[in-house]
Coordinates of C-alpha atoms in Angstrom, one line a residue:
Chain A
M8 CA 62.6 105.9 107.0
H9 CA 65.3 104.5 104.9
S10 CA 64.2 102.7 101.8
A11 CA 67.3 100.5 101.7
S12 CA 68.1 97.8 104.1
L13 CA 71.3 96.0 104.9
A14 CA 71.6 92.7 103.0
N15 CA 75.1 91.6 103.6
K16 CA 78.7 92.7 104.4
V17 CA 81.8 91.8 102.8
F18 CA 85.1 92.0 104.5
I19 CA 88.3 92.7 102.4
Q20 CA 91.1 90.9 104.3
R21 CA 94.7 92.2 104.7
D22 CA 97.4 91.2 102.4
Y23 CA 100.4 90.2 104.4
S24 CA 102.7 89.1 101.4
E25 CA 105.1 92.0 101.9
G26 CA 105.1 91.9 105.7
T27 CA 103.2 93.6 108.4
T28 CA 102.8 96.9 106.5
C29 CA 99.2 97.8 106.0
K30 CA 97.9 96.5 102.6
F31 CA 94.7 95.2 101.7
Q32 CA 93.9 92.3 99.1
T33 CA 92.7 93.6 95.8
K34 CA 91.0 90.3 95.0
F35 CA 87.4 90.9 93.9
P36 CA 84.8 89.4 96.2
S37 CA 82.1 87.4 94.3
E38 CA 79.3 89.2 96.3
L39 CA 80.2 92.4 94.6
E40 CA 80.1 91.0 91.1
S41 CA 76.6 92.3 90.4
R42 CA 76.9 95.6 92.0
I43 CA 80.1 97.3 91.0
E44 CA 82.6 97.1 88.2
R45 CA 85.8 95.3 89.1
T46 CA 88.1 98.0 87.9
L47 CA 86.3 100.7 90.2
F48 CA 86.8 98.3 93.2
E49 CA 90.4 97.6 92.5
D50 CA 91.2 101.3 92.0
T51 CA 89.7 102.1 95.3
V52 CA 91.7 99.4 97.2
K53 CA 95.0 100.2 95.3
T54 CA 94.5 103.9 96.3
L55 CA 93.9 103.1 99.9
N56 CA 97.1 100.9 99.8
N57 CA 99.1 103.6 98.4
Y58 CA 98.1 105.9 101.2
Y59 CA 98.9 103.5 103.8
A60 CA 102.3 102.9 102.1
E61 CA 103.0 106.6 102.3
A62 CA 102.0 106.7 105.9
E63 CA 104.4 103.8 106.8
K64 CA 107.2 104.7 104.7
I65 CA 110.3 104.5 106.3
G66 CA 112.6 107.1 104.9
G67 CA 114.2 110.4 105.5
Q68 CA 111.1 112.2 106.6
S69 CA 110.2 109.5 109.3
Y70 CA 113.8 109.6 110.5
L71 CA 113.7 113.3 110.9
E72 CA 110.2 113.1 112.6
G73 CA 111.4 110.3 115.0
C74 CA 114.7 112.0 115.9
L75 CA 113.2 115.4 116.5
A76 CA 110.4 113.8 118.6
C77 CA 112.9 111.7 120.6
A78 CA 115.0 114.9 121.3
T79 CA 111.8 116.5 122.7
A80 CA 111.2 113.4 124.9
Y81 CA 108.1 112.9 122.6
L82 CA 106.4 115.8 124.1
I83 CA 106.1 117.4 120.5
F84 CA 103.4 115.2 119.7
L85 CA 101.2 117.0 122.2
C86 CA 101.1 120.0 119.8
M87 CA 102.1 118.4 116.5
E88 CA 100.2 115.9 114.4
T89 CA 102.2 112.9 113.2
R90 CA 102.6 112.1 109.4
Y91 CA 100.3 109.0 109.9
E92 CA 97.6 111.0 111.4
K93 CA 97.8 113.5 108.6
V94 CA 97.4 110.6 106.0
L95 CA 94.6 109.0 107.9
K96 CA 92.7 112.3 107.5
K97 CA 93.3 112.2 103.8
I98 CA 92.1 108.5 103.7
A99 CA 89.0 109.4 105.6
K100 CA 88.3 112.2 103.0
Y101 CA 89.0 109.8 100.1
I102 CA 86.6 107.2 101.5
Q103 CA 83.9 109.6 101.9
E104 CA 84.4 111.0 98.5
Q105 CA 84.3 107.4 97.0
N106 CA 81.2 106.6 99.0
E107 CA 79.4 109.7 97.7
K108 CA 80.5 109.4 94.2
I109 CA 80.8 105.8 93.4
Y110 CA 79.5 103.4 96.2
A111 CA 76.3 104.9 97.4
P112 CA 74.6 105.2 94.0
R113 CA 75.3 101.5 93.7
G114 CA 73.9 100.6 97.2
L115 CA 77.1 100.0 98.8
L116 CA 79.0 101.5 101.6
I117 CA 82.8 101.4 102.6
T118 CA 83.7 101.6 106.3
D119 CA 87.1 103.2 107.1
P120 CA 89.4 100.3 108.1
I121 CA 90.7 102.2 111.1
E122 CA 87.1 101.6 112.5
R123 CA 87.7 97.9 112.4
G124 CA 91.3 98.0 113.8
M125 CA 92.9 98.3 110.4
R126 CA 92.0 94.5 109.9
V127 CA 89.5 94.7 107.2
I128 CA 87.6 97.0 104.7
E129 CA 84.1 96.4 105.4
I130 CA 81.8 96.9 102.5
S131 CA 77.8 97.0 103.4
I132 CA 75.8 95.9 100.6
Y133 CA 72.3 97.6 100.8
E134 CA 69.2 96.2 99.0
D135 CA 66.8 98.7 97.8
R136 CA 63.3 97.9 99.0
G137 CA 61.4 101.3 98.4
S138 CA 60.0 102.0 95.0
S139 CA 61.5 105.5 94.8
G140 CA 64.9 103.9 94.3
S141 CA 66.7 106.7 96.1
S142 CA 69.9 105.6 97.6
S143 CA 69.6 107.9 100.6
G144 CA 70.2 105.2 103.1
S145 CA 73.9 105.5 103.2
S146 CA 74.6 109.1 103.2
S147 CA 74.0 109.6 106.9
V148 CA 76.6 107.1 107.7
S149 CA 79.7 108.3 106.0
G150 CA 80.2 111.5 107.7
S151 CA 79.7 110.5 111.3
T152 CA 83.1 109.1 112.3
A153 CA 83.4 110.3 115.8
R154 CA 87.2 110.6 116.6
Chain B
M9 CA 64.7 102.9 127.9
I10 CA 67.5 105.5 128.7
T11 CA 69.7 106.9 126.0
R12 CA 73.0 108.2 127.1
K13 CA 76.2 109.1 125.5
V14 CA 79.1 107.4 126.8
R15 CA 82.8 107.3 125.9
K16 CA 83.8 104.2 123.9
W17 CA 86.4 103.2 126.5
E18 CA 83.7 102.5 129.1
K19 CA 82.4 99.8 126.8
L20 CA 85.7 98.2 125.7
P21 CA 86.3 94.5 126.6
G22 CA 89.4 93.4 128.2
K23 CA 91.0 93.9 131.6
N24 CA 92.5 97.4 131.0
T25 CA 92.0 100.3 133.4
F26 CA 91.4 103.8 132.0
C27 CA 92.1 107.0 133.5
C28 CA 91.5 110.7 132.6
D29 CA 88.3 109.9 130.8
G30 CA 90.1 107.5 128.4
R31 CA 93.4 109.3 127.8
V32 CA 95.3 106.8 130.0
M33 CA 95.4 103.1 129.4
M34 CA 96.9 100.7 131.7
A35 CA 96.8 97.0 132.9
R36 CA 94.9 96.2 135.9
Q37 CA 97.6 95.4 138.3
K38 CA 99.6 98.6 138.8
G39 CA 101.5 97.6 142.1
V40 CA 104.7 96.9 140.6
F41 CA 104.5 100.2 138.4
Y42 CA 104.2 102.3 141.7
L43 CA 107.2 100.3 143.1
T44 CA 109.2 101.5 139.9
L45 CA 108.0 105.1 140.3
F46 CA 109.0 105.0 143.9
L47 CA 112.4 103.6 143.4
I48 CA 113.2 106.0 140.6
I49 CA 111.9 109.2 142.2
G50 CA 113.1 108.3 145.5
T51 CA 116.6 107.5 144.6
C52 CA 116.9 110.6 142.3
S53 CA 115.5 112.9 145.2
L54 CA 118.0 111.6 147.6
F55 CA 120.7 112.3 145.0
F56 CA 119.3 115.7 144.4
A57 CA 119.1 116.5 148.1
F58 CA 122.2 115.2 149.5
E59 CA 124.9 114.6 146.8
C60 CA 124.1 117.4 144.3
P61 CA 124.8 120.4 146.5
Y62 CA 128.2 119.0 147.4
L63 CA 129.2 117.9 143.8
A64 CA 127.8 121.3 142.3
V65 CA 130.1 123.1 144.6
H66 CA 133.1 121.0 144.5
L67 CA 133.1 119.6 141.0
S68 CA 130.7 121.4 138.7
P69 CA 127.1 122.7 138.5
A70 CA 126.6 120.8 135.2
I71 CA 126.4 117.6 137.1
P72 CA 123.1 118.1 138.7
V73 CA 121.7 119.9 135.6
F74 CA 122.4 116.8 133.5
A75 CA 121.0 114.6 136.0
V76 CA 117.9 116.6 136.0
L77 CA 117.5 116.3 132.3
L78 CA 118.2 112.7 132.3
F79 CA 115.6 112.1 135.1
L80 CA 113.0 113.9 133.4
F81 CA 113.5 111.9 130.1
V82 CA 113.3 108.7 132.1
M83 CA 110.1 109.7 133.5
A84 CA 108.7 110.8 130.4
M85 CA 109.5 107.5 128.7
L86 CA 108.2 105.6 131.5
L87 CA 104.8 107.5 131.6
R88 CA 104.6 107.2 127.9
T89 CA 105.2 103.5 127.9
S90 CA 102.8 103.0 130.8
F91 CA 100.0 105.2 129.8
S92 CA 99.8 104.5 126.0
D93 CA 97.9 101.9 124.0
P94 CA 100.5 99.2 123.1
G95 CA 98.7 98.6 119.9
V96 CA 95.5 96.8 121.1
L97 CA 93.5 95.1 118.3
P98 CA 89.7 95.5 118.8
R99 CA 87.7 92.5 118.7
A100 CA 85.7 91.6 115.9
L101 CA 82.2 92.8 115.6
P102 CA 79.5 90.0 115.3
E103 CA 79.2 90.4 111.4
E104 CA 82.9 90.1 110.9
A105 CA 83.0 87.2 113.3
T106 CA 80.3 85.3 111.4
F107 CA 82.0 86.0 108.1
I108 CA 85.2 84.4 109.4
E109 CA 83.3 81.6 110.7
M110 CA 81.7 80.9 107.4
E111 CA 85.1 81.1 105.7
I112 CA 86.3 78.4 108.2
E113 CA 83.5 76.2 107.8
A114 CA 83.9 76.3 104.0
A115 CA 87.5 75.6 104.1
N116 CA 86.9 72.7 106.6
G117 CA 84.3 71.1 104.6
N118 CA 82.0 68.8 106.5
V119 CA 83.6 67.3 109.6
P120 CA 82.1 63.8 110.5
A121 CA 80.5 64.0 114.0
G122 CA 82.8 62.7 116.7
Q123 CA 85.8 63.9 115.0
R124 CA 87.5 67.0 116.1
P125 CA 87.7 69.8 113.7
P126 CA 91.0 70.9 112.4
P127 CA 92.8 73.6 114.4
R128 CA 91.9 77.1 113.0
I129 CA 95.0 78.3 111.1
R130 CA 95.5 80.4 108.1
N131 CA 98.7 80.1 106.0
V132 CA 100.2 83.3 104.6
Q133 CA 103.4 83.9 102.7
I134 CA 105.6 86.7 103.9
N135 CA 108.7 87.3 101.9
N136 CA 108.8 83.8 100.9
Q137 CA 108.2 82.2 104.3
I138 CA 105.2 80.5 105.3
V139 CA 103.8 82.0 108.5
K140 CA 100.8 80.4 110.3
L141 CA 98.1 82.8 111.5
K142 CA 96.3 81.5 114.7
Y143 CA 92.6 82.1 115.3
C144 CA 91.9 84.0 118.6
Y145 CA 88.8 82.5 120.3
T146 CA 88.5 85.5 122.6
C147 CA 88.8 88.3 120.0
K148 CA 87.3 86.2 117.3
I149 CA 89.8 87.2 114.7
F150 CA 92.8 85.6 112.9
R151 CA 95.8 87.2 114.6
P152 CA 97.9 89.3 112.3
P153 CA 101.5 88.2 112.0
R154 CA 103.5 89.0 115.2
A155 CA 100.4 89.7 117.1
S156 CA 99.7 87.8 120.3
H157 CA 96.9 87.7 122.9
C158 CA 98.0 88.9 126.4
S159 CA 96.2 87.0 128.9
I160 CA 96.7 89.5 131.7
C161 CA 95.1 92.3 129.7
D162 CA 92.9 90.0 127.9
N163 CA 93.7 91.7 124.5
C164 CA 95.4 90.9 121.2
V165 CA 98.1 93.2 120.7
D166 CA 99.9 93.9 117.5
R167 CA 103.7 93.1 117.4
F168 CA 103.4 91.9 121.0
D169 CA 106.6 92.0 122.8
H170 CA 105.8 91.0 126.5
H171 CA 103.7 92.3 129.3
C172 CA 105.9 94.2 131.6
P173 CA 104.6 94.6 135.3
W174 CA 107.2 97.1 136.1
V175 CA 105.5 99.5 133.7
G176 CA 102.0 98.2 134.3
N177 CA 101.2 97.8 130.6
C178 CA 101.9 95.5 127.8
V179 CA 104.8 96.4 125.4
G180 CA 103.7 96.2 121.7
K181 CA 104.0 97.9 118.5
R182 CA 103.0 101.5 119.5
N183 CA 105.0 101.7 122.8
Y184 CA 108.0 99.6 122.1
R185 CA 110.4 102.2 121.3
Y186 CA 109.3 104.3 124.4
F187 CA 110.0 101.1 126.4
Y188 CA 113.5 100.6 124.9
L189 CA 114.3 104.3 125.4
F190 CA 113.1 103.9 129.1
T191 CA 115.4 101.2 129.7
L192 CA 118.3 102.8 127.9
S193 CA 117.9 106.2 129.6
L194 CA 117.2 104.5 133.0
S195 CA 120.6 102.5 132.6
L196 CA 122.4 105.8 131.9
L197 CA 120.8 107.4 134.8
T198 CA 121.8 104.5 137.1
I199 CA 125.4 104.4 136.0
Y200 CA 125.5 108.2 136.5
I201 CA 124.2 108.3 139.9
F202 CA 126.3 105.2 140.9
T203 CA 129.3 106.8 139.5
F204 CA 128.8 110.3 141.2
D205 CA 127.9 108.4 144.4
I206 CA 131.3 106.8 144.4
V207 CA 133.0 110.1 143.5
H208 CA 131.1 111.8 146.4
V209 CA 132.2 109.1 148.9
V210 CA 135.8 109.4 147.7
M211 CA 135.8 113.1 147.8
R212 CA 134.2 113.2 151.3
S213 CA 136.9 110.8 152.6
V214 CA 139.6 112.9 151.1
D215 CA 138.2 116.1 152.3
N216 CA 137.9 114.8 155.9
G217 CA 141.5 113.8 155.8
F218 CA 141.0 110.3 156.3
L219 CA 144.3 109.4 154.5
N220 CA 146.2 111.7 157.1
T221 CA 144.2 110.1 159.9
L222 CA 145.2 106.8 158.6
K223 CA 148.8 107.6 158.5
E224 CA 149.0 109.1 162.0
T225 CA 146.5 107.0 163.9
P226 CA 146.0 103.7 162.2
G227 CA 144.2 102.2 165.2
T228 CA 141.5 104.6 165.6
Y229 CA 140.9 104.9 161.9
P230 CA 138.1 102.4 161.6
L231 CA 136.1 104.2 164.3
L232 CA 136.4 107.6 162.8
F233 CA 135.6 106.4 159.4
L234 CA 132.5 104.8 160.8
S235 CA 131.1 107.8 162.4
D236 CA 131.8 110.2 159.6
F237 CA 130.5 107.7 157.2
L238 CA 127.3 107.4 158.9
E239 CA 126.9 111.0 159.3
Y240 CA 127.5 112.1 155.6
L241 CA 127.1 109.1 153.6
S242 CA 124.3 106.8 154.8
F243 CA 122.0 108.1 152.0
T244 CA 124.7 107.5 149.6
V245 CA 125.1 104.0 150.7
L246 CA 121.4 103.5 150.1
E247 CA 121.5 104.8 146.5
V248 CA 124.6 102.9 145.7
L249 CA 122.7 99.6 146.9
V250 CA 119.7 100.5 144.7
C251 CA 121.7 101.6 141.8
F252 CA 123.9 98.3 142.1
F253 CA 121.0 96.1 141.9
T254 CA 119.1 98.1 139.3
L255 CA 122.3 98.2 137.2
W256 CA 122.6 94.5 136.7
S257 CA 118.9 94.1 135.7
V258 CA 118.3 97.3 133.7
V259 CA 121.6 97.1 131.8
G260 CA 121.1 93.6 130.9
L261 CA 117.6 94.2 129.7
T262 CA 118.7 96.9 127.6
G263 CA 121.5 94.8 126.1
F264 CA 118.9 92.2 125.3
H265 CA 116.5 94.5 123.7
T266 CA 119.4 96.0 121.7
Y267 CA 120.1 92.6 120.5
L268 CA 116.3 92.0 119.6
I269 CA 116.2 95.3 117.8
S270 CA 119.1 94.4 115.7
L271 CA 117.4 91.3 114.5
N272 CA 114.0 92.9 114.4
Q273 CA 112.6 90.2 116.7
T274 CA 110.1 90.4 119.6
T275 CA 110.7 88.9 123.1
N276 CA 107.6 86.8 122.4
E277 CA 109.3 85.4 119.2
D278 CA 112.6 84.9 120.9
I279 CA 111.1 83.0 123.9
K280 CA 109.0 80.7 121.6
G281 CA 111.9 80.2 119.4
S282 CA 110.0 81.1 116.1
W283 CA 113.1 82.1 114.2
S284 CA 115.7 80.2 115.9
G285 CA 116.8 78.4 112.6
K286 CA 115.5 75.0 113.1
N287 CA 113.5 73.8 110.1
R288 CA 115.2 76.4 108.0
V289 CA 112.7 79.2 109.1
Q290 CA 114.2 82.6 109.1
N291 CA 112.7 85.9 110.4
P292 CA 110.9 87.2 107.4
Y293 CA 110.5 90.6 109.0
S294 CA 114.3 91.2 109.3
H295 CA 116.0 93.4 106.7
K296 CA 119.1 91.3 107.3
N297 CA 120.8 94.6 108.1
I298 CA 121.3 95.8 111.6
V299 CA 121.1 99.4 110.8
K300 CA 117.9 98.9 108.9
N301 CA 116.4 97.0 111.6
C302 CA 117.3 99.7 114.3
C303 CA 115.9 102.3 112.0
E304 CA 112.6 100.6 111.3
V305 CA 112.0 99.8 115.1
L306 CA 113.3 103.0 116.6
C307 CA 112.7 105.7 113.8
G308 CA 109.8 104.1 112.2
P309 CA 106.3 105.8 111.9
T310 CA 104.3 106.4 114.9
Y311 CA 101.4 104.2 114.5
P312 CA 98.1 105.5 115.6
S313 CA 95.8 103.8 118.2
V314 CA 93.0 101.9 116.5
L315 CA 91.0 101.8 119.7
D316 CA 88.8 104.8 119.5
R317 CA 88.9 105.5 123.3
R318 CA 87.4 108.9 123.5
G319 CA 84.8 108.6 121.0
L320 CA 81.2 108.8 122.0
M321 CA 78.6 106.2 121.4
Q322 CA 75.0 105.8 122.4
E323 CA 74.1 103.4 125.2
D324 CA 70.6 102.3 124.4
S325 CA 69.3 100.2 127.4
P326 CA 69.8 100.5 131.0
V327 CA 72.9 98.8 132.2
S328 CA 72.3 95.2 133.2
A329 CA 74.5 92.3 133.9
A330 CA 72.9 90.1 131.3
S331 CA 72.6 90.5 127.8
A332 CA 73.8 93.8 126.6
A333 CA 71.2 94.2 123.9
P334 CA 72.5 91.9 121.3
S335 CA 69.0 91.5 120.0
S336 CA 68.5 95.2 119.1
S337 CA 68.7 95.0 115.3
S338 CA 71.7 97.1 115.3
S339 CA 73.0 96.1 111.9
N340 CA 70.7 98.8 110.5
S341 CA 71.5 101.6 112.8
S342 CA 73.5 104.3 111.1
S343 CA 74.6 107.3 113.3
S344 CA 76.6 105.8 115.8
N345 CA 78.6 102.7 116.9
P346 CA 75.8 100.2 116.4
V347 CA 76.8 97.3 118.7
P348 CA 78.1 97.6 122.1
Q349 CA 81.2 95.2 122.2
T350 CA 80.5 92.3 124.2
T351 CA 82.9 89.5 124.9
K352 CA 80.2 86.7 124.0
T353 CA 78.7 87.4 120.5
T354 CA 75.6 85.8 119.1
A355 CA 77.5 84.5 116.0
P356 CA 77.2 80.9 115.6
L357 CA 80.1 79.1 117.0
I358 CA 81.3 75.6 116.4
P359 CA 82.6 74.3 119.7
N360 CA 85.8 72.3 119.6
E361 CA 88.4 71.4 122.0
H362 CA 90.0 74.7 121.7
T363 CA 86.9 76.7 122.7
P364 CA 87.3 78.0 126.2
D365 CA 85.0 76.4 128.6
D366 CA 83.2 79.7 129.5
A367 CA 82.1 80.2 125.9
K368 CA 80.3 76.7 125.6
P369 CA 77.3 77.6 127.6
S370 CA 76.8 80.7 125.7
I371 CA 77.0 78.8 122.4
A372 CA 74.4 76.4 123.5
A373 CA 72.2 79.4 124.5
S374 CA 72.6 81.2 121.2
A375 CA 72.0 78.1 119.3
E376 CA 68.6 78.3 120.5
K377 CA 67.9 81.8 119.5
S378 CA 68.0 82.7 115.9
P379 CA 71.7 82.6 115.2
S380 CA 71.8 85.6 112.8
P381 CA 69.8 88.6 112.1
R382 CA 69.7 88.1 108.4
E383 CA 68.3 85.3 106.7
E384 CA 69.1 85.8 103.0
H385 CA 72.8 85.7 102.9
H386 CA 74.6 84.6 99.9
P387 CA 76.6 81.3 100.0
P388 CA 80.1 81.8 101.1
A389 CA 82.6 82.7 98.5
P390 CA 84.6 79.8 97.2
K391 CA 87.8 81.5 97.1
V392 CA 89.0 81.3 100.8
P393 CA 92.6 81.5 102.0
P394 CA 94.1 77.9 102.3
L395 CA 93.8 76.3 105.7
A396 CA 96.3 73.8 107.0
S397 CA 95.6 70.1 107.0
P398 CA 94.7 68.7 110.6
E399 CA 97.7 68.8 112.8
T400 CA 97.8 67.4 116.2
D401 CA 99.7 70.4 117.8
A402 CA 99.1 73.9 116.3
E403 CA 101.5 75.4 118.8
T404 CA 104.8 74.2 117.8
S405 CA 105.4 74.0 114.1
I406 CA 105.7 77.1 112.2
A407 CA 106.4 75.9 108.7
K408 CA 106.3 72.1 108.8
D409 CA 104.6 71.8 105.4
K410 CA 104.4 68.1 105.8
T411 CA 101.4 67.9 103.4
H412 CA 103.2 69.6 100.5

């Protein structure tokens, strides 16, 4: 049985100031004030934003991918992974890493935004009830994204 | 209690139909789509069967080859547009819906009883333009900019363009370029077939010496023409008719969408006149450069689907028409998708005049149960996005800013 139980969830919203590209607000929510340092949180969100910017960048490589795919009537996507999908895998790995190293020891859990329709970054706040104080409650969740 | 694994598409709300175990996603009404398929395949089959042998021999074998390639491209684009996820935004899970509700309540303050609460709108600034995000009562989210709710498919779609019955699907962020390439290549195919039909008619007439016949026996010319015409060219006439009517509509549509792409607008925005220039509001998404706009829409990144259709999830209780287990304390479950997505959540809702009528009974019902599984939540954060002051009509004004 888990010694930690879910107390609350915080939802980091999207930042639309630069348009419809995927970017999350780096504003530090008050619920996390006692749980994690502001700089760690901001670093996580900024790194995620950078990953998404890389995925959605419109430039030479995206043109090449687009034109090549069009020439093959987009059949090439049946065997090739798109750049966005590659970056999404990197993001999933990064989030798992962050959960294991930084967030789980503090009783927090980040959910990959793709599982929430890229609308929010959901951060679950767990309260430690057990006397052992182990933060085992979150480790089983981070690896089970079934895609 | 039976636990079995199901694919997530089986539990998705909305009015889509899924095929091939979740790989294919379409709207519910597919009749017009079958008509489109029939027209394209039918006309091209007639062309390949009746015109191409003649043209290949008398003109060039490259003609049917190019026609085949063009036909395959058109079909690939059509199927890609019809079968893919247009960019559907998944509905908010109960906790997210509750969080948003609390933010709205905090921003609105206390509404005196009897007074209608203000419409749920969030203002964001995009490239120095104020854009209003509207709240979707079905999906329980504030719609991202450019997203819109399709009532036919009952989904919010990102960068919603329009719902196209001809392709049997919505056209949105993920499949707009396929839709555009479909209309463009179909225009080319129609023009191609139309042209070569005319060429075929002319060549047949010349071959059969109609001109000579006309010179010698002008009186009997109409009869000869008619009988030969019917013998060789009846299918051609059929194709020409189909192509003629298709041409006007499809070429016009392609032209319209080319115009929209060059301005980086969607059909939805064009119809609503969102950026028509009144109130000095300009399109904040346009790069003000035709080439850049075209490149972004046509050569931009291929966005992934955020609907995990083929993922597996646990189905905990036997399928029943009533409550789909909202009371299973699913917020603590860890290994799988905890909450089956239902259209009516148990999140506390404040009914107002915008609440759809069918949600009101469920609000009353859920108000009697305990509204939320957790009791000890912290007070809502004071920092909330600014909401608009009460306006009588949320539909029309985009950036009136009367109160500023």
